[in-house]
């Protein structure tokens, strides 16, 4: 299945927003833009992107309606909802688990902020109306500066723009709202991966949907069990979902794996760029690049093995015909 699904459109839209935020962030650093100007530029760019996306979707719907192919994705959309008791029970279990995790994010005693200054950095941006003008720990202007590879990361500016757009407090935006979006996006990415592992077609449609739901339930349980150690993905998603590492591990990597399984290498390349905008990597080379290289090597080995098996089959068939 190489066509884009709704999961691809959603995650891809988030990656595009991160890319736009990176462009605005760099412009603010290079040209000394105020945060208010950065917010206006980002809001305008996102608005243009939404208009273009709406136009593409409308034109695609018109084309499909003219050709009479409303089932372009290869799956019956009318059968995507549960149609028996077992599916409804699995869906209910997943929803309960998701709601409990959202309540945990919003009602827990506090996020894990050891060694993290995201909220303080966002607050300093909002107070000075500029990017990296004041040290969030001392309240004084920077004297020695900060590393360039850390300075180009766009998440603080993105969160500041969101605070300005929605008139939100820095703590609420960073510690509550962003982790909520990250958790939801993580499940969307894992659902995209489940669609690749458990296809839905023909009579096996109900079984495939049940396997997908069981997969998401297992992912939810793993998130709970991984909260005992700060370096694990479950801990990062539930305690510090605003960090770039949490977004990379919980959102980008599952979706990237699904893209590699469908051989959508161009979209997979965007994950490398998104990681470089959020996480301190080795000049853009991070975990996403390693996964793509590993999957490409595995794909090449698998293709070579398939060619060898095909050649062996034809050689054996030729010998049989000769006899």
Coordinates of C-alpha atoms in Angstrom, one line a residue:
X1 CA 0.0 0.0 0.0
X2 CA 1.9 3.0 -1.3
X3 CA -0.9 5.6 -1.4
X4 CA -1.1 8.2 1.3
X5 CA -3.6 7.5 4.1
X6 CA -5.1 9.9 6.6
X7 CA -2.4 9.0 9.1
X8 CA 0.3 10.0 6.5
X9 CA -1.5 13.3 5.9
X10 CA -1.7 14.1 9.6
X11 CA 1.9 13.3 10.5
X12 CA 3.1 14.9 7.3
X13 CA 1.2 18.1 8.2
X14 CA 2.9 18.2 11.6
X15 CA 6.3 17.7 10.0
X16 CA 5.6 20.6 7.6
X17 CA 4.6 22.8 10.5
X18 CA 7.9 22.0 12.2
X19 CA 9.7 22.8 9.0
X20 CA 7.9 26.2 8.8
X21 CA 8.7 26.9 12.4
X22 CA 12.4 26.1 11.7
X23 CA 12.4 28.6 8.8
X24 CA 10.8 31.3 11.0
X25 CA 13.1 30.5 13.8
X26 CA 16.3 30.9 11.7
X27 CA 14.9 34.1 10.2
X28 CA 14.3 35.4 13.7
X29 CA 17.9 34.6 14.7
X30 CA 19.6 35.9 11.5
X31 CA 17.5 39.1 10.9
X32 CA 16.6 39.8 14.6
X33 CA 12.9 39.5 14.1
X34 CA 10.7 40.0 17.1
X35 CA 8.6 37.1 18.4
X36 CA 5.5 38.9 17.3
X37 CA 6.7 39.0 13.7
X38 CA 7.8 35.4 13.8
X39 CA 4.3 34.4 15.0
X40 CA 2.6 36.3 12.2
X41 CA 4.8 34.8 9.6
X42 CA 4.3 31.3 11.0
X43 CA 0.6 31.8 11.2
X44 CA 0.4 33.0 7.6
X45 CA 2.5 30.1 6.3
X46 CA 0.4 27.6 8.1
X47 CA -2.7 29.2 6.7
X48 CA -1.4 29.1 3.2
X49 CA -0.5 25.4 3.7
X50 CA -4.1 24.7 5.0
X51 CA -5.6 26.4 1.9
X52 CA -3.3 24.4 -0.4
X53 CA -4.1 21.1 1.3
X54 CA -7.8 21.8 1.2
X55 CA -7.5 22.5 -2.5
X56 CA -5.6 19.3 -3.1
X57 CA -8.2 17.3 -1.2
X58 CA -11.1 18.8 -3.0
X59 CA -9.6 18.3 -6.4
X60 CA -8.8 14.7 -5.5
X61 CA -12.3 14.1 -4.4
X62 CA -13.7 15.6 -7.6
X63 CA -11.4 13.4 -9.7
X64 CA -12.3 10.3 -7.9
X65 CA -16.0 11.1 -8.1
X66 CA -15.7 11.6 -11.9
X67 CA -13.9 8.3 -12.4
X68 CA -16.3 6.5 -10.0
X69 CA -13.5 5.1 -7.9
X70 CA -14.4 6.0 -4.3
X71 CA -12.5 3.1 -2.9
X72 CA -9.1 4.4 -4.1
X73 CA -7.3 3.3 -0.9
X74 CA -8.0 -0.3 -1.5
X75 CA -10.0 -0.6 1.7
X76 CA -13.7 -0.3 2.2
X77 CA -14.1 2.9 4.3
X78 CA -17.6 1.8 5.3
X79 CA -16.2 -1.1 7.1
X80 CA -13.5 0.7 9.0
X81 CA -15.7 1.1 12.0
X82 CA -16.2 -2.0 14.3
X83 CA -19.0 -4.2 13.2
X84 CA -19.1 -6.9 15.9
X85 CA -19.0 -7.1 19.7
X86 CA -15.3 -8.1 19.9
X87 CA -14.2 -5.1 17.9
X88 CA -16.2 -2.8 20.0
X89 CA -14.8 -4.2 23.2
X90 CA -11.2 -3.8 21.9
X91 CA -11.9 -0.3 20.8
X92 CA -13.4 0.5 24.2
X93 CA -10.3 -0.9 26.0
X94 CA -8.1 1.2 23.9
X95 CA -10.1 4.4 24.4
X96 CA -10.1 3.8 28.2
X97 CA -6.3 3.4 28.2
X98 CA -5.9 6.6 26.1
X99 CA -8.2 8.6 28.4
X100 CA -6.3 7.4 31.4
X101 CA -3.0 8.5 29.9
X102 CA -4.4 11.9 29.0
X103 CA -5.7 12.3 32.5
X104 CA -2.2 11.3 33.8
X105 CA -0.6 14.1 31.6
X106 CA -3.1 16.7 32.8
X107 CA -3.6 15.7 36.5
X108 CA -0.2 14.2 37.5
X109 CA 1.8 16.0 40.2
X110 CA 4.1 17.4 37.6
X111 CA 6.2 16.7 34.5
X112 CA 9.8 15.5 34.6
X113 CA 11.9 18.6 34.2
X114 CA 15.3 17.5 35.5
X115 CA 17.9 18.9 33.1
X116 CA 15.3 20.6 31.0
X117 CA 14.7 24.3 30.5
X118 CA 12.1 24.4 27.8
X119 CA 9.4 26.2 29.8
X120 CA 11.9 28.7 31.1
X121 CA 13.3 29.3 27.6
X122 CA 9.8 29.8 26.2
X123 CA 9.0 32.2 29.1
X124 CA 12.2 34.2 28.4
X125 CA 11.3 34.4 24.7
X126 CA 7.8 35.7 25.6
X127 CA 9.2 38.3 28.0
X128 CA 11.9 39.7 25.7
X129 CA 9.8 39.3 22.5
X130 CA 13.1 38.0 20.9
X131 CA 14.9 34.7 20.4
X132 CA 17.8 33.9 22.8
X133 CA 18.2 37.4 24.2
X134 CA 18.1 36.4 27.9
X135 CA 19.5 33.5 29.8
X136 CA 16.5 31.7 31.3
X137 CA 18.5 30.5 34.4
X138 CA 19.9 33.9 35.4
X139 CA 17.6 36.4 33.8
X140 CA 20.6 38.3 32.4
X141 CA 21.6 38.7 28.7
X142 CA 23.7 36.0 27.2
X143 CA 27.4 36.8 27.5
X144 CA 29.1 33.7 26.0
X145 CA 26.3 32.5 23.7
X146 CA 25.1 29.0 23.2
X147 CA 26.2 26.2 20.8
X148 CA 25.1 26.7 17.2
X149 CA 23.7 23.2 16.9
X150 CA 21.5 23.9 19.9
X151 CA 20.6 27.4 18.8
X152 CA 19.1 26.2 15.5
X153 CA 16.5 23.9 17.2
X154 CA 13.1 25.4 16.6
X155 CA 10.9 23.9 19.3
X156 CA 11.2 26.8 21.8
X157 CA 10.1 29.3 19.0
X158 CA 7.3 27.0 17.9
X159 CA 6.0 26.7 21.4
X160 CA 6.3 30.5 21.9
X161 CA 4.3 31.1 18.7
X162 CA 1.6 28.7 19.9
X163 CA 1.4 30.5 23.2
X164 CA 0.9 33.8 21.4
X165 CA -1.7 32.3 19.0
X166 CA -3.8 30.6 21.7
X167 CA -3.0 33.1 24.4
X168 CA -1.7 30.4 26.6
X169 CA 0.7 30.2 29.6
X170 CA 4.1 28.8 28.8
X171 CA 3.8 26.1 31.5
X172 CA 0.3 25.0 30.2
X173 CA 1.5 24.9 26.6
X174 CA 4.8 23.1 27.2
X175 CA 3.8 20.7 30.0
X176 CA 0.2 19.9 29.1
X177 CA -1.0 20.8 25.6
X178 CA 2.1 19.8 23.6
X179 CA 2.4 16.3 25.4
X180 CA -1.3 15.7 24.7
X181 CA -0.7 16.3 21.0
X182 CA 2.5 14.2 21.0
X183 CA 0.7 11.3 22.7
X184 CA -2.2 11.4 20.2
X185 CA 0.3 11.7 17.2
X186 CA 2.2 8.7 18.6
X187 CA -0.8 6.5 18.5
X188 CA -1.5 7.8 14.9
X189 CA 2.0 6.7 13.9
X190 CA 1.7 3.3 15.6
X191 CA -1.7 2.9 13.8
X192 CA 0.0 3.6 10.5
X193 CA 2.6 0.9 11.4
X194 CA -0.2 -1.5 12.4
X195 CA -1.9 -1.0 9.0
X196 CA 1.3 -2.1 7.3
X197 CA 1.7 -5.2 9.6
X198 CA -2.0 -6.2 9.6
X199 CA -3.6 -5.4 6.2
X200 CA -7.3 -5.3 5.8
X201 CA -8.8 -6.9 2.7
X202 CA -11.6 -9.1 1.7
X203 CA -13.0 -11.6 4.2
X204 CA -10.0 -11.0 6.6
X205 CA -11.1 -7.4 7.1
X206 CA -12.6 -8.0 10.6
X207 CA -9.6 -10.0 11.7
X208 CA -7.2 -7.4 10.5
X209 CA -9.0 -4.6 12.3
X210 CA -9.0 -6.7 15.5
X211 CA -5.2 -7.3 15.2
X212 CA -4.6 -3.6 14.7
X213 CA -6.6 -2.7 17.8
X214 CA -4.8 -5.4 19.8
X215 CA -1.5 -3.9 18.6
X216 CA -2.5 -0.4 19.8
X217 CA -3.6 -1.9 23.2
X218 CA -0.2 -3.6 23.5
X219 CA 1.5 -0.3 22.7
X220 CA -0.5 1.5 25.4
X221 CA 0.4 -1.2 28.0
X222 CA 4.1 -0.8 27.0
X223 CA 3.9 2.9 27.5
X224 CA 2.6 2.3 31.1
X225 CA 5.3 -0.3 31.9
X226 CA 8.1 2.0 30.5
X227 CA 7.4 4.8 33.0
X228 CA 9.8 3.4 35.5
X229 CA 12.9 4.8 33.8
X230 CA 13.4 8.3 32.3
X231 CA 15.2 7.1 29.2
X232 CA 12.4 4.9 27.9
X233 CA 9.9 6.0 25.3
X234 CA 6.8 5.5 27.5
X235 CA 8.3 7.7 30.2
X236 CA 9.2 10.4 27.7
X237 CA 5.7 10.4 26.2
X238 CA 3.9 10.6 29.6
X239 CA 6.3 12.7 31.6
X240 CA 8.0 15.0 29.1
X241 CA 6.2 14.8 25.7
X242 CA 7.4 18.3 24.7
X243 CA 11.0 17.2 24.2
X244 CA 12.4 16.6 20.8
X245 CA 13.5 13.1 21.7
X246 CA 10.0 12.2 22.8
X247 CA 8.5 13.4 19.5
X248 CA 11.2 11.6 17.5
X249 CA 10.9 8.3 19.3
X250 CA 7.2 8.3 19.8
X251 CA 6.0 9.9 16.5
X252 CA 8.7 10.0 13.8
X253 CA 10.2 6.5 14.2
X254 CA 7.0 4.4 14.1
X255 CA 5.8 6.4 11.1
X256 CA 9.2 6.2 9.5
X257 CA 9.2 2.4 9.9
X258 CA 5.8 2.2 8.2
X259 CA 7.1 4.4 5.4
X260 CA 10.1 2.2 4.8
X261 CA 7.9 -0.9 4.8
X262 CA 5.9 0.7 2.0
X263 CA 9.1 2.0 0.2
X264 CA 8.0 5.7 0.5
X265 CA 11.6 6.9 0.7
X266 CA 10.9 10.5 -0.2
X267 CA 8.5 11.0 2.7
X268 CA 11.0 9.1 4.9
X269 CA 13.6 11.7 4.1
X270 CA 11.4 14.4 5.6
X271 CA 11.8 12.6 9.0
X272 CA 15.5 13.2 8.9
X273 CA 14.9 16.9 8.4
X274 CA 12.3 17.0 11.1
X275 CA 14.7 15.3 13.6
X276 CA 17.4 17.8 12.7
X277 CA 15.1 20.7 13.5
X278 CA 14.1 19.3 17.0
X279 CA 17.1 17.2 18.4
X280 CA 20.8 17.9 18.7
X281 CA 22.1 15.5 16.0
X282 CA 25.5 15.0 14.4
X283 CA 25.1 17.6 11.7
X284 CA 21.7 16.3 10.8
X285 CA 22.6 12.6 11.1
X286 CA 20.5 11.0 13.8
X287 CA 18.4 8.0 14.6
X288 CA 16.0 8.5 11.6
X289 CA 18.9 8.3 9.2
X290 CA 20.2 5.1 10.8
X291 CA 16.8 3.5 10.5
X292 CA 16.4 4.4 6.9
X293 CA 19.9 3.1 6.1
X294 CA 19.1 -0.1 8.0
X295 CA 15.8 -0.6 6.2
X296 CA 17.3 0.2 2.8
X297 CA 20.1 -2.4 3.4
X298 CA 17.5 -5.0 4.5
X299 CA 15.4 -4.2 1.5
X300 CA 18.4 -4.6 -0.8
X301 CA 19.3 -8.0 0.8
X302 CA 15.8 -9.2 0.5
X303 CA 15.5 -8.2 -3.1
X304 CA 18.9 -9.9 -3.9
X305 CA 17.7 -13.1 -2.2
X306 CA 14.4 -13.0 -4.1
X307 CA 16.4 -12.7 -7.4
X308 CA 18.6 -15.6 -6.5
X309 CA 15.6 -17.8 -5.7
X310 CA 13.9 -16.8 -9.0
X311 CA 17.1 -17.6 -10.9
X312 CA 17.4 -21.0 -9.2
X313 CA 13.8 -21.8 -10.0
X314 CA 14.2 -21.0 -13.7
X315 CA 17.5 -23.0 -13.9
X316 CA 15.8 -26.0 -12.3
X317 CA 12.8 -25.6 -14.6
X318 CA 15.1 -25.4 -17.6
X319 CA 17.0 -28.6 -16.6
X320 CA 13.7 -30.4 -16.1
X321 CA 12.5 -29.4 -19.6
X322 CA 15.8 -30.5 -21.1
X323 CA 15.5 -33.9 -19.5

